Amino acid sequence: MSVLGLAAPAPAPARGGATEFRLLGPVAVHDPATGAGIMPSGPKQRALLATLVVHAGRRLPAERLVEELWGERPPANAPNALQSHVARLRRLLPSPGGHEWISTLPTGYLLALGPASTDVQRFTQLSAQGRAAVPDDPRHAVELLGRALSLWHGAALQDSCHGPLCTAEADRLEEQRLTTLEALYEASLNCGRHTEITSDLERLTADHPLRERFYDLLMAALYRCGRQAEALGVYERARRHLVTTLGIEPGPALRCRMEAVLTHAHSPAPGRSAAAGMAAELAQLQARIDQLVRDQQDLLRRMRQHRPGP
C-alpha cells in the first residue's frame, strides 16, 4: 500500500462552517449551508474565480482579467463581456450573512475572502508543519504531510490555466506539492518504511525524471532493502536523463548518495544474503562510474587549458 494510502485524510470543512474556495483540483466553492460544492460551468468562469481567489484582497485591473480570460484575442466589447462574467459569478457564489464577495472598483475588481478560507491555505499550513516535524517526529510528519496531500484532487486550478496569472499560480502550487512529497518520503524512510515506498518512488522518478531528490530517496530506499545494485542503477538512470536533457551531471547530494552506496555495497544488509552475481554487477557499475568521473575531470582540465586569459 502507498504511504499516501496509510496517511489520515485531511478533515473536510464541517457543514455549517465557513465557505471554502478550492483550487487544488477543479476550481470550486464549498457551500457550508448545503455541504455541496459549487463549480462554475464554463472555463472562463472558472478562470475568473481562480484569478480573483489567488489575488484575494488585491485589486485586479480589468485589463489584466481580460488578458487572463481571452489572451491576445479579446472580444470587441471586452469590458462589457468581463462585467457580464463577474455578474454571473456573483449570482453563483453563496452569500452567508449577505457577504459581498466581489467588489467593483473604478479600474478593476477585488474579491474579499472575509470569513472564508481556501484549501491552499490548509495545504500550506499542514505542509509547513509536516516538513518541520520530519527530523524529530517523522511519524507525525507522515500524518501531517499525508493530510496535506490528500487535499489535492487533480492538477491545481484544473481547467483554468490558460492565462498568465493562473498558469504562474498553478506552477507554484505544483512545486509546493512536489516538495511536500519529497518530505513525506524522507519522513517515511526515517520511520523505516523503505519497503513500502519503493514502488511510489519508482513512479515519481519516471514522472519527474529531472528531479534529483526523488532519485536520491529511491536509492536510499533500495539500499536499505538490500538492493544495492538496483540503487546504483538508479544513479545511472538519473545521470543519463540529466546529461541527455540538460547537459549537466548529477548534483552533490546525488553523487554523495552514490558514493555511500558504493562504499557499503559489498557488505550485505543484516539478515540478508547477497544475491548471486551481485558482486560482479557492482564491480561493473563501479568501473563505469569511475570512468565517467575520469571523463568529467579530463573535460574540465581541457576547458581550463583552452580558457582565454584575462
PDB file of C-alpha atoms in Angstrom:
ATOM      1  CA  MET A   1       0.000   0.000   0.000  1.00  0.00           C
ATOM      2  CA  SER A   2       1.205   3.532  -0.769  1.00  0.00           C
ATOM      3  CA  VAL A   3       2.309   5.780   2.072  1.00  0.00           C
ATOM      4  CA  LEU A   4      -0.418   8.185   0.991  1.00  0.00           C
ATOM      5  CA  GLY A   5      -2.978   5.431   1.465  1.00  0.00           C
ATOM      6  CA  LEU A   6      -1.885   4.973   5.076  1.00  0.00           C
ATOM      7  CA  ALA A   7      -1.960   8.669   5.975  1.00  0.00           C
ATOM      8  CA  ALA A   8      -5.044  10.158   7.609  1.00  0.00           C
ATOM      9  CA  PRO A   9      -7.127  12.300   5.235  1.00  0.00           C
ATOM     10  CA  ALA A  10      -7.409  15.999   5.910  1.00  0.00           C
ATOM     11  CA  PRO A  11     -10.709  16.763   7.642  1.00  0.00           C
ATOM     12  CA  ALA A  12     -13.268  18.418   5.357  1.00  0.00           C
ATOM     13  CA  PRO A  13     -14.812  21.702   6.465  1.00  0.00           C
ATOM     14  CA  ALA A  14     -17.794  20.967   8.678  1.00  0.00           C
ATOM     15  CA  ARG A  15     -21.264  21.650   7.358  1.00  0.00           C
ATOM     16  CA  GLY A  16     -22.403  24.997   8.638  1.00  0.00           C
ATOM     17  CA  GLY A  17     -18.814  26.308   8.850  1.00  0.00           C
ATOM     18  CA  ALA A  18     -17.106  28.865   6.657  1.00  0.00           C
ATOM     19  CA  THR A  19     -17.174  28.935   2.873  1.00  0.00           C
ATOM     20  CA  GLU A  20     -14.039  27.396   1.346  1.00  0.00           C
ATOM     21  CA  PHE A  21     -12.661  28.131  -2.110  1.00  0.00           C
ATOM     22  CA  ARG A  22     -10.952  25.108  -3.632  1.00  0.00           C
ATOM     23  CA  LEU A  23      -8.123  25.396  -6.128  1.00  0.00           C
ATOM     24  CA  LEU A  24      -6.256  22.091  -5.617  1.00  0.00           C
ATOM     25  CA  GLY A  25      -8.035  20.313  -8.445  1.00  0.00           C
ATOM     26  CA  PRO A  26     -11.178  21.527 -10.221  1.00  0.00           C
ATOM     27  CA  VAL A  27     -11.945  25.117  -9.203  1.00  0.00           C
ATOM     28  CA  ALA A  28     -14.989  25.049  -6.931  1.00  0.00           C
ATOM     29  CA  VAL A  29     -16.583  26.554  -3.833  1.00  0.00           C
ATOM     30  CA  HIS A  30     -17.669  24.582  -0.762  1.00  0.00           C
ATOM     31  CA  ASP A  31     -21.093  25.855   0.302  1.00  0.00           C
ATOM     32  CA  PRO A  32     -21.380  25.472   4.102  1.00  0.00           C
ATOM     33  CA  ALA A  33     -25.165  25.720   4.020  1.00  0.00           C
ATOM     34  CA  THR A  34     -25.664  22.617   1.884  1.00  0.00           C
ATOM     35  CA  GLY A  35     -22.310  20.870   2.257  1.00  0.00           C
ATOM     36  CA  ALA A  36     -22.153  20.705  -1.545  1.00  0.00           C
ATOM     37  CA  GLY A  37     -19.583  22.001  -3.978  1.00  0.00           C
ATOM     38  CA  ILE A  38     -20.398  24.790  -6.410  1.00  0.00           C
ATOM     39  CA  MET A  39     -18.450  24.638  -9.663  1.00  0.00           C
ATOM     40  CA  PRO A  40     -18.600  27.376 -12.296  1.00  0.00           C
ATOM     41  CA  SER A  41     -19.880  25.865 -15.517  1.00  0.00           C
ATOM     42  CA  GLY A  42     -17.537  27.351 -18.110  1.00  0.00           C
ATOM     43  CA  PRO A  43     -13.730  27.595 -18.347  1.00  0.00           C
ATOM     44  CA  LYS A  44     -13.796  31.414 -18.352  1.00  0.00           C
ATOM     45  CA  GLN A  45     -15.948  31.483 -15.226  1.00  0.00           C
ATOM     46  CA  ARG A  46     -13.536  29.068 -13.527  1.00  0.00           C
ATOM     47  CA  ALA A  47     -10.521  31.106 -14.643  1.00  0.00           C
ATOM     48  CA  LEU A  48     -12.131  34.309 -13.378  1.00  0.00           C
ATOM     49  CA  LEU A  49     -12.936  32.796  -9.982  1.00  0.00           C
ATOM     50  CA  ALA A  50      -9.481  31.252  -9.652  1.00  0.00           C
ATOM     51  CA  THR A  51      -7.739  34.504 -10.549  1.00  0.00           C
ATOM     52  CA  LEU A  52      -9.799  36.530  -8.081  1.00  0.00           C
ATOM     53  CA  VAL A  53      -9.248  33.996  -5.264  1.00  0.00           C
ATOM     54  CA  VAL A  54      -5.491  33.734  -5.909  1.00  0.00           C
ATOM     55  CA  HIS A  55      -5.286  37.538  -5.642  1.00  0.00           C
ATOM     56  CA  ALA A  56      -7.885  37.880  -2.875  1.00  0.00           C
ATOM     57  CA  GLY A  57      -7.711  41.224  -1.121  1.00  0.00           C
ATOM     58  CA  ARG A  58      -5.933  42.887  -4.052  1.00  0.00           C
ATOM     59  CA  ARG A  59      -7.421  44.937  -6.841  1.00  0.00           C
ATOM     60  CA  LEU A  60      -7.115  43.309 -10.241  1.00  0.00           C
ATOM     61  CA  PRO A  61      -7.230  45.776 -13.138  1.00  0.00           C
ATOM     62  CA  ALA A  62      -9.882  44.967 -15.713  1.00  0.00           C
ATOM     63  CA  GLU A  63      -7.274  44.721 -18.474  1.00  0.00           C
ATOM     64  CA  ARG A  64      -5.376  42.019 -16.525  1.00  0.00           C
ATOM     65  CA  LEU A  65      -8.570  39.993 -16.192  1.00  0.00           C
ATOM     66  CA  VAL A  66      -9.361  40.449 -19.880  1.00  0.00           C
ATOM     67  CA  GLU A  67      -5.899  39.126 -20.738  1.00  0.00           C
ATOM     68  CA  GLU A  68      -6.388  36.200 -18.370  1.00  0.00           C
ATOM     69  CA  LEU A  69      -9.699  35.196 -19.931  1.00  0.00           C
ATOM     70  CA  TRP A  70      -9.128  35.937 -23.625  1.00  0.00           C
ATOM     71  CA  GLY A  71      -5.371  36.279 -24.104  1.00  0.00           C
ATOM     72  CA  GLU A  72      -4.293  38.210 -27.177  1.00  0.00           C
ATOM     73  CA  ARG A  73      -7.725  37.937 -28.830  1.00  0.00           C
ATOM     74  CA  PRO A  74     -10.216  39.729 -26.596  1.00  0.00           C
ATOM     75  CA  PRO A  75     -13.724  40.395 -27.898  1.00  0.00           C
ATOM     76  CA  ALA A  76     -14.518  43.837 -29.247  1.00  0.00           C
ATOM     77  CA  ASN A  77     -16.629  44.591 -26.177  1.00  0.00           C
ATOM     78  CA  ALA A  78     -14.172  43.038 -23.672  1.00  0.00           C
ATOM     79  CA  PRO A  79     -15.054  45.305 -20.680  1.00  0.00           C
ATOM     80  CA  ASN A  80     -18.751  44.519 -21.070  1.00  0.00           C
ATOM     81  CA  ALA A  81     -18.049  40.799 -21.546  1.00  0.00           C
ATOM     82  CA  LEU A  82     -15.920  40.800 -18.380  1.00  0.00           C
ATOM     83  CA  GLN A  83     -18.639  42.634 -16.463  1.00  0.00           C
ATOM     84  CA  SER A  84     -21.140  40.010 -17.575  1.00  0.00           C
ATOM     85  CA  HIS A  85     -18.899  37.184 -16.329  1.00  0.00           C
ATOM     86  CA  VAL A  86     -18.453  38.934 -12.978  1.00  0.00           C
ATOM     87  CA  ALA A  87     -22.220  39.365 -12.624  1.00  0.00           C
ATOM     88  CA  ARG A  88     -22.843  35.656 -13.291  1.00  0.00           C
ATOM     89  CA  LEU A  89     -20.135  34.711 -10.798  1.00  0.00           C
ATOM     90  CA  ARG A  90     -21.724  36.929  -8.141  1.00  0.00           C
ATOM     91  CA  ARG A  91     -25.048  35.126  -8.616  1.00  0.00           C
ATOM     92  CA  LEU A  92     -23.347  31.740  -8.382  1.00  0.00           C
ATOM     93  CA  LEU A  93     -21.457  32.291  -5.120  1.00  0.00           C
ATOM     94  CA  PRO A  94     -23.214  31.634  -1.790  1.00  0.00           C
ATOM     95  CA  SER A  95     -23.724  34.739   0.318  1.00  0.00           C
ATOM     96  CA  PRO A  96     -23.722  33.788   4.016  1.00  0.00           C
ATOM     97  CA  GLY A  97     -24.825  36.757   6.068  1.00  0.00           C
ATOM     98  CA  GLY A  98     -25.124  38.830   2.908  1.00  0.00           C
ATOM     99  CA  HIS A  99     -21.356  38.923   2.405  1.00  0.00           C
ATOM    100  CA  GLU A 100     -20.408  40.676  -0.837  1.00  0.00           C
ATOM    101  CA  TRP A 101     -17.569  38.630  -2.360  1.00  0.00           C
ATOM    102  CA  ILE A 102     -16.644  40.718  -5.409  1.00  0.00           C
ATOM    103  CA  SER A 103     -16.377  44.484  -5.346  1.00  0.00           C
ATOM    104  CA  THR A 104     -16.378  46.620  -8.479  1.00  0.00           C
ATOM    105  CA  LEU A 105     -13.739  49.348  -8.289  1.00  0.00           C
ATOM    106  CA  PRO A 106     -13.187  52.265 -10.668  1.00  0.00           C
ATOM    107  CA  THR A 107     -10.417  50.414 -12.518  1.00  0.00           C
ATOM    108  CA  GLY A 108     -10.989  46.751 -11.729  1.00  0.00           C
ATOM    109  CA  TYR A 109     -12.367  44.130  -9.345  1.00  0.00           C
ATOM    110  CA  LEU A 110     -11.483  42.781  -5.906  1.00  0.00           C
ATOM    111  CA  LEU A 111     -12.531  39.593  -4.105  1.00  0.00           C
ATOM    112  CA  ALA A 112     -12.643  39.795  -0.306  1.00  0.00           C
ATOM    113  CA  LEU A 113     -12.415  36.417   1.443  1.00  0.00           C
ATOM    114  CA  GLY A 114     -13.859  37.742   4.688  1.00  0.00           C
ATOM    115  CA  PRO A 115     -14.505  34.707   6.934  1.00  0.00           C
ATOM    116  CA  ALA A 116     -13.944  32.263   4.059  1.00  0.00           C
ATOM    117  CA  SER A 117     -10.818  30.138   3.613  1.00  0.00           C
ATOM    118  CA  THR A 118      -9.099  28.231   0.809  1.00  0.00           C
ATOM    119  CA  ASP A 119      -7.810  24.682   0.507  1.00  0.00           C
ATOM    120  CA  VAL A 120      -4.471  26.250  -0.478  1.00  0.00           C
ATOM    121  CA  GLN A 121      -4.253  27.795   2.991  1.00  0.00           C
ATOM    122  CA  ARG A 122      -4.951  24.430   4.638  1.00  0.00           C
ATOM    123  CA  PHE A 123      -2.417  22.676   2.424  1.00  0.00           C
ATOM    124  CA  THR A 124       0.274  25.289   3.076  1.00  0.00           C
ATOM    125  CA  GLN A 125      -0.208  25.106   6.839  1.00  0.00           C
ATOM    126  CA  LEU A 126      -0.196  21.285   7.024  1.00  0.00           C
ATOM    127  CA  SER A 127       2.790  21.045   4.690  1.00  0.00           C
ATOM    128  CA  ALA A 128       4.831  23.536   6.735  1.00  0.00           C
ATOM    129  CA  GLN A 129       4.006  21.751   9.995  1.00  0.00           C
ATOM    130  CA  GLY A 130       4.836  18.357   8.492  1.00  0.00           C
ATOM    131  CA  ARG A 131       8.150  19.455   6.981  1.00  0.00           C
ATOM    132  CA  ALA A 132       9.193  20.976  10.308  1.00  0.00           C
ATOM    133  CA  ALA A 133       8.432  17.673  12.080  1.00  0.00           C
ATOM    134  CA  VAL A 134      10.467  15.428   9.731  1.00  0.00           C
ATOM    135  CA  PRO A 135      13.768  15.423  11.688  1.00  0.00           C
ATOM    136  CA  ASP A 136      12.392  14.931  15.219  1.00  0.00           C
ATOM    137  CA  ASP A 137       8.988  13.254  14.806  1.00  0.00           C
ATOM    138  CA  PRO A 138       8.830  11.514  11.418  1.00  0.00           C
ATOM    139  CA  ARG A 139       5.686   9.526  12.237  1.00  0.00           C
ATOM    140  CA  HIS A 140       3.757  12.710  12.981  1.00  0.00           C
ATOM    141  CA  ALA A 141       5.309  14.260   9.874  1.00  0.00           C
ATOM    142  CA  VAL A 142       3.965  11.402   7.732  1.00  0.00           C
ATOM    143  CA  GLU A 143       0.478  12.015   9.138  1.00  0.00           C
ATOM    144  CA  LEU A 144       0.581  15.781   8.564  1.00  0.00           C
ATOM    145  CA  LEU A 145       2.103  15.598   5.089  1.00  0.00           C
ATOM    146  CA  GLY A 146      -0.326  12.878   4.048  1.00  0.00           C
ATOM    147  CA  ARG A 147      -3.225  15.048   5.190  1.00  0.00           C
ATOM    148  CA  ALA A 148      -1.822  17.972   3.212  1.00  0.00           C
ATOM    149  CA  LEU A 149      -1.515  15.937   0.027  1.00  0.00           C
ATOM    150  CA  SER A 150      -4.987  14.424   0.450  1.00  0.00           C
ATOM    151  CA  LEU A 151      -6.414  17.895  -0.244  1.00  0.00           C
ATOM    152  CA  TRP A 152      -5.333  17.566  -3.879  1.00  0.00           C
ATOM    153  CA  HIS A 153      -7.970  16.244  -6.296  1.00  0.00           C
ATOM    154  CA  GLY A 154      -6.136  16.810  -9.565  1.00  0.00           C
ATOM    155  CA  ALA A 155      -3.830  19.423 -11.022  1.00  0.00           C
ATOM    156  CA  ALA A 156      -4.017  22.804  -9.296  1.00  0.00           C
ATOM    157  CA  LEU A 157      -6.517  25.193 -10.915  1.00  0.00           C
ATOM    158  CA  GLN A 158      -7.626  22.376 -13.195  1.00  0.00           C
ATOM    159  CA  ASP A 159      -9.194  23.562 -16.472  1.00  0.00           C
ATOM    160  CA  SER A 160      -8.376  27.183 -15.558  1.00  0.00           C
ATOM    161  CA  CYS A 161      -4.718  27.607 -16.526  1.00  0.00           C
ATOM    162  CA  HIS A 162      -4.741  29.344 -19.890  1.00  0.00           C
ATOM    163  CA  GLY A 163      -3.807  32.851 -18.737  1.00  0.00           C
ATOM    164  CA  PRO A 164      -0.504  34.012 -17.238  1.00  0.00           C
ATOM    165  CA  LEU A 165      -1.806  34.606 -13.698  1.00  0.00           C
ATOM    166  CA  CYS A 166      -3.400  31.182 -13.245  1.00  0.00           C
ATOM    167  CA  THR A 167      -0.523  29.425 -15.008  1.00  0.00           C
ATOM    168  CA  ALA A 168       2.031  31.016 -12.671  1.00  0.00           C
ATOM    169  CA  GLU A 169      -0.002  30.080  -9.598  1.00  0.00           C
ATOM    170  CA  ALA A 170      -0.534  26.513 -10.790  1.00  0.00           C
ATOM    171  CA  ASP A 171       3.220  26.130 -11.336  1.00  0.00           C
ATOM    172  CA  ARG A 172       3.937  27.497  -7.856  1.00  0.00           C
ATOM    173  CA  LEU A 173       1.461  25.127  -6.225  1.00  0.00           C
ATOM    174  CA  GLU A 174       2.796  22.134  -8.152  1.00  0.00           C
ATOM    175  CA  GLU A 175       6.297  22.900  -6.890  1.00  0.00           C
ATOM    176  CA  GLN A 176       4.930  23.014  -3.329  1.00  0.00           C
ATOM    177  CA  ARG A 177       3.191  19.670  -3.885  1.00  0.00           C
ATOM    178  CA  LEU A 178       6.428  18.036  -5.071  1.00  0.00           C
ATOM    179  CA  THR A 179       8.375  19.490  -2.152  1.00  0.00           C
ATOM    180  CA  THR A 180       5.743  18.087   0.207  1.00  0.00           C
ATOM    181  CA  LEU A 181       6.013  14.671  -1.437  1.00  0.00           C
ATOM    182  CA  GLU A 182       9.786  14.728  -1.005  1.00  0.00           C
ATOM    183  CA  ALA A 183       9.359  15.498   2.694  1.00  0.00           C
ATOM    184  CA  LEU A 184       6.747  12.741   3.060  1.00  0.00           C
ATOM    185  CA  TYR A 185       9.050  10.063   1.661  1.00  0.00           C
ATOM    186  CA  GLU A 186      12.018  11.340   3.663  1.00  0.00           C
ATOM    187  CA  ALA A 187       9.888  11.011   6.811  1.00  0.00           C
ATOM    188  CA  SER A 188       8.806   7.536   5.702  1.00  0.00           C
ATOM    189  CA  LEU A 189      12.462   6.497   5.356  1.00  0.00           C
ATOM    190  CA  ASN A 190      13.105   7.849   8.845  1.00  0.00           C
ATOM    191  CA  CYS A 191      10.272   5.613  10.076  1.00  0.00           C
ATOM    192  CA  GLY A 192      11.881   2.533   8.492  1.00  0.00           C
ATOM    193  CA  ARG A 193       9.180   2.173   5.832  1.00  0.00           C
ATOM    194  CA  HIS A 194      11.618   1.779   2.935  1.00  0.00           C
ATOM    195  CA  THR A 195       9.970  -1.380   1.608  1.00  0.00           C
ATOM    196  CA  GLU A 196       6.585   0.336   1.323  1.00  0.00           C
ATOM    197  CA  ILE A 197       7.772   3.339  -0.658  1.00  0.00           C
ATOM    198  CA  THR A 198       9.991   1.910  -3.403  1.00  0.00           C
ATOM    199  CA  SER A 199       7.114   1.497  -5.883  1.00  0.00           C
ATOM    200  CA  ASP A 200       5.887   5.044  -5.249  1.00  0.00           C
ATOM    201  CA  LEU A 201       9.382   6.441  -5.750  1.00  0.00           C
ATOM    202  CA  GLU A 202       9.915   4.426  -8.939  1.00  0.00           C
ATOM    203  CA  ARG A 203       6.772   6.029 -10.321  1.00  0.00           C
ATOM    204  CA  LEU A 204       7.820   9.505  -9.189  1.00  0.00           C
ATOM    205  CA  THR A 205      11.248   9.243 -10.828  1.00  0.00           C
ATOM    206  CA  ALA A 206       9.506   8.202 -14.049  1.00  0.00           C
ATOM    207  CA  ASP A 207       7.018  11.077 -13.817  1.00  0.00           C
ATOM    208  CA  HIS A 208       9.697  13.649 -12.876  1.00  0.00           C
ATOM    209  CA  PRO A 209      12.914  12.406 -14.493  1.00  0.00           C
ATOM    210  CA  LEU A 210      14.845  15.641 -13.864  1.00  0.00           C
ATOM    211  CA  ARG A 211      14.049  15.931 -10.141  1.00  0.00           C
ATOM    212  CA  GLU A 212      17.130  14.614  -8.358  1.00  0.00           C
ATOM    213  CA  ARG A 213      15.593  14.372  -4.882  1.00  0.00           C
ATOM    214  CA  PHE A 214      13.261  11.546  -5.925  1.00  0.00           C
ATOM    215  CA  TYR A 215      16.220   9.563  -7.286  1.00  0.00           C
ATOM    216  CA  ASP A 216      18.105  10.187  -4.042  1.00  0.00           C
ATOM    217  CA  LEU A 217      15.205   8.908  -1.931  1.00  0.00           C
ATOM    218  CA  LEU A 218      14.724   5.871  -4.186  1.00  0.00           C
ATOM    219  CA  MET A 219      18.408   4.967  -3.961  1.00  0.00           C
ATOM    220  CA  ALA A 220      18.239   5.195  -0.160  1.00  0.00           C
ATOM    221  CA  ALA A 221      15.096   3.033  -0.028  1.00  0.00           C
ATOM    222  CA  LEU A 222      16.546   0.373  -2.340  1.00  0.00           C
ATOM    223  CA  TYR A 223      19.818   0.268  -0.441  1.00  0.00           C
ATOM    224  CA  ARG A 224      18.013  -0.248   2.853  1.00  0.00           C
ATOM    225  CA  CYS A 225      16.107  -3.110   1.214  1.00  0.00           C
ATOM    226  CA  GLY A 226      19.461  -4.750   0.376  1.00  0.00           C
ATOM    227  CA  ARG A 227      19.088  -3.930  -3.332  1.00  0.00           C
ATOM    228  CA  GLN A 228      22.421  -2.137  -3.783  1.00  0.00           C
ATOM    229  CA  ALA A 229      22.898  -2.940  -7.455  1.00  0.00           C
ATOM    230  CA  GLU A 230      19.457  -1.532  -8.260  1.00  0.00           C
ATOM    231  CA  ALA A 231      20.277   1.586  -6.254  1.00  0.00           C
ATOM    232  CA  LEU A 232      23.394   2.155  -8.365  1.00  0.00           C
ATOM    233  CA  GLY A 233      21.342   1.523 -11.484  1.00  0.00           C
ATOM    234  CA  VAL A 234      19.014   4.340 -10.400  1.00  0.00           C
ATOM    235  CA  TYR A 235      22.013   6.680 -10.252  1.00  0.00           C
ATOM    236  CA  GLU A 236      22.988   5.742 -13.799  1.00  0.00           C
ATOM    237  CA  ARG A 237      19.425   6.344 -14.960  1.00  0.00           C
ATOM    238  CA  ALA A 238      19.343   9.767 -13.264  1.00  0.00           C
ATOM    239  CA  ARG A 239      22.688  10.739 -14.730  1.00  0.00           C
ATOM    240  CA  ARG A 240      21.602   9.704 -18.217  1.00  0.00           C
ATOM    241  CA  HIS A 241      18.454  11.840 -18.041  1.00  0.00           C
ATOM    242  CA  LEU A 242      20.311  14.868 -16.694  1.00  0.00           C
ATOM    243  CA  VAL A 243      23.176  14.703 -19.187  1.00  0.00           C
ATOM    244  CA  THR A 244      20.941  13.994 -22.174  1.00  0.00           C
ATOM    245  CA  THR A 245      18.283  16.589 -21.356  1.00  0.00           C
ATOM    246  CA  LEU A 246      20.158  19.373 -19.549  1.00  0.00           C
ATOM    247  CA  GLY A 247      23.807  18.645 -20.307  1.00  0.00           C
ATOM    248  CA  ILE A 248      24.712  18.545 -16.592  1.00  0.00           C
ATOM    249  CA  GLU A 249      26.000  15.928 -14.171  1.00  0.00           C
ATOM    250  CA  PRO A 250      24.069  14.955 -11.017  1.00  0.00           C
ATOM    251  CA  GLY A 251      24.433  17.368  -8.114  1.00  0.00           C
ATOM    252  CA  PRO A 252      26.475  16.853  -4.945  1.00  0.00           C
ATOM    253  CA  ALA A 253      23.659  15.227  -2.947  1.00  0.00           C
ATOM    254  CA  LEU A 254      23.036  12.502  -5.523  1.00  0.00           C
ATOM    255  CA  ARG A 255      26.775  11.895  -6.032  1.00  0.00           C
ATOM    256  CA  CYS A 256      27.218  11.548  -2.278  1.00  0.00           C
ATOM    257  CA  ARG A 257      24.394   9.009  -2.190  1.00  0.00           C
ATOM    258  CA  MET A 258      26.058   7.023  -4.977  1.00  0.00           C
ATOM    259  CA  GLU A 259      29.398   7.061  -3.163  1.00  0.00           C
ATOM    260  CA  ALA A 260      27.737   5.937   0.079  1.00  0.00           C
ATOM    261  CA  VAL A 261      26.073   3.025  -1.688  1.00  0.00           C
ATOM    262  CA  LEU A 262      29.362   2.063  -3.362  1.00  0.00           C
ATOM    263  CA  THR A 263      31.278   2.220  -0.079  1.00  0.00           C
ATOM    264  CA  HIS A 264      28.972  -0.241   1.637  1.00  0.00           C
ATOM    265  CA  ALA A 265      27.668  -2.211  -1.329  1.00  0.00           C
ATOM    266  CA  HIS A 266      29.891  -5.232  -0.803  1.00  0.00           C
ATOM    267  CA  SER A 267      28.583  -5.773   2.736  1.00  0.00           C
ATOM    268  CA  PRO A 268      25.112  -7.394   2.632  1.00  0.00           C
ATOM    269  CA  ALA A 269      22.435  -5.789   4.771  1.00  0.00           C
ATOM    270  CA  PRO A 270      21.955  -7.513   8.141  1.00  0.00           C
ATOM    271  CA  GLY A 271      19.886 -10.669   7.859  1.00  0.00           C
ATOM    272  CA  ARG A 272      20.114 -10.840   4.032  1.00  0.00           C
ATOM    273  CA  SER A 273      22.293 -12.943   1.801  1.00  0.00           C
ATOM    274  CA  ALA A 274      23.936 -11.349  -1.239  1.00  0.00           C
ATOM    275  CA  ALA A 275      22.207 -12.224  -4.464  1.00  0.00           C
ATOM    276  CA  ALA A 276      24.118 -14.394  -6.925  1.00  0.00           C
ATOM    277  CA  GLY A 277      26.146 -12.323  -9.322  1.00  0.00           C
ATOM    278  CA  MET A 278      25.702  -9.092  -7.359  1.00  0.00           C
ATOM    279  CA  ALA A 279      29.439  -8.629  -6.781  1.00  0.00           C
ATOM    280  CA  ALA A 280      30.178  -8.824 -10.492  1.00  0.00           C
ATOM    281  CA  GLU A 281      27.375  -6.417 -11.332  1.00  0.00           C
ATOM    282  CA  LEU A 282      28.537  -3.967  -8.689  1.00  0.00           C
ATOM    283  CA  ALA A 283      32.103  -4.132  -9.957  1.00  0.00           C
ATOM    284  CA  GLN A 284      30.888  -3.415 -13.478  1.00  0.00           C
ATOM    285  CA  LEU A 285      28.789  -0.469 -12.330  1.00  0.00           C
ATOM    286  CA  GLN A 286      31.634   0.902 -10.216  1.00  0.00           C
ATOM    287  CA  ALA A 287      34.034   0.682 -13.130  1.00  0.00           C
ATOM    288  CA  ARG A 288      31.550   2.544 -15.314  1.00  0.00           C
ATOM    289  CA  ILE A 289      31.056   5.292 -12.716  1.00  0.00           C
ATOM    290  CA  ASP A 290      34.819   5.623 -12.166  1.00  0.00           C
ATOM    291  CA  GLN A 291      35.294   6.043 -15.909  1.00  0.00           C
ATOM    292  CA  LEU A 292      32.578   8.703 -16.074  1.00  0.00           C
ATOM    293  CA  VAL A 293      34.247  10.619 -13.242  1.00  0.00           C
ATOM    294  CA  ARG A 294      37.601  10.463 -15.040  1.00  0.00           C
ATOM    295  CA  ASP A 295      35.986  11.648 -18.279  1.00  0.00           C
ATOM    296  CA  GLN A 296      34.431  14.576 -16.471  1.00  0.00           C
ATOM    297  CA  GLN A 297      37.770  15.521 -14.886  1.00  0.00           C
ATOM    298  CA  ASP A 298      39.529  15.337 -18.277  1.00  0.00           C
ATOM    299  CA  LEU A 299      36.849  17.560 -19.813  1.00  0.00           C
ATOM    300  CA  LEU A 300      37.219  20.170 -17.075  1.00  0.00           C
ATOM    301  CA  ARG A 301      41.007  20.102 -17.427  1.00  0.00           C
ATOM    302  CA  ARG A 302      40.794  20.666 -21.194  1.00  0.00           C
ATOM    303  CA  MET A 303      38.332  23.515 -20.691  1.00  0.00           C
ATOM    304  CA  ARG A 304      40.722  25.217 -18.260  1.00  0.00           C
ATOM    305  CA  GLN A 305      43.636  24.798 -20.694  1.00  0.00           C
ATOM    306  CA  HIS A 306      41.699  26.446 -23.523  1.00  0.00           C
ATOM    307  CA  ARG A 307      40.162  29.183 -21.411  1.00  0.00           C
ATOM    308  CA  PRO A 308      41.370  32.603 -22.672  1.00  0.00           C
ATOM    309  CA  GLY A 309      43.496  34.574 -20.276  1.00  0.00           C
ATOM    310  CA  PRO A 310      42.435  37.855 -18.650  1.00  0.00           C
TER     311      PRO A 310
END
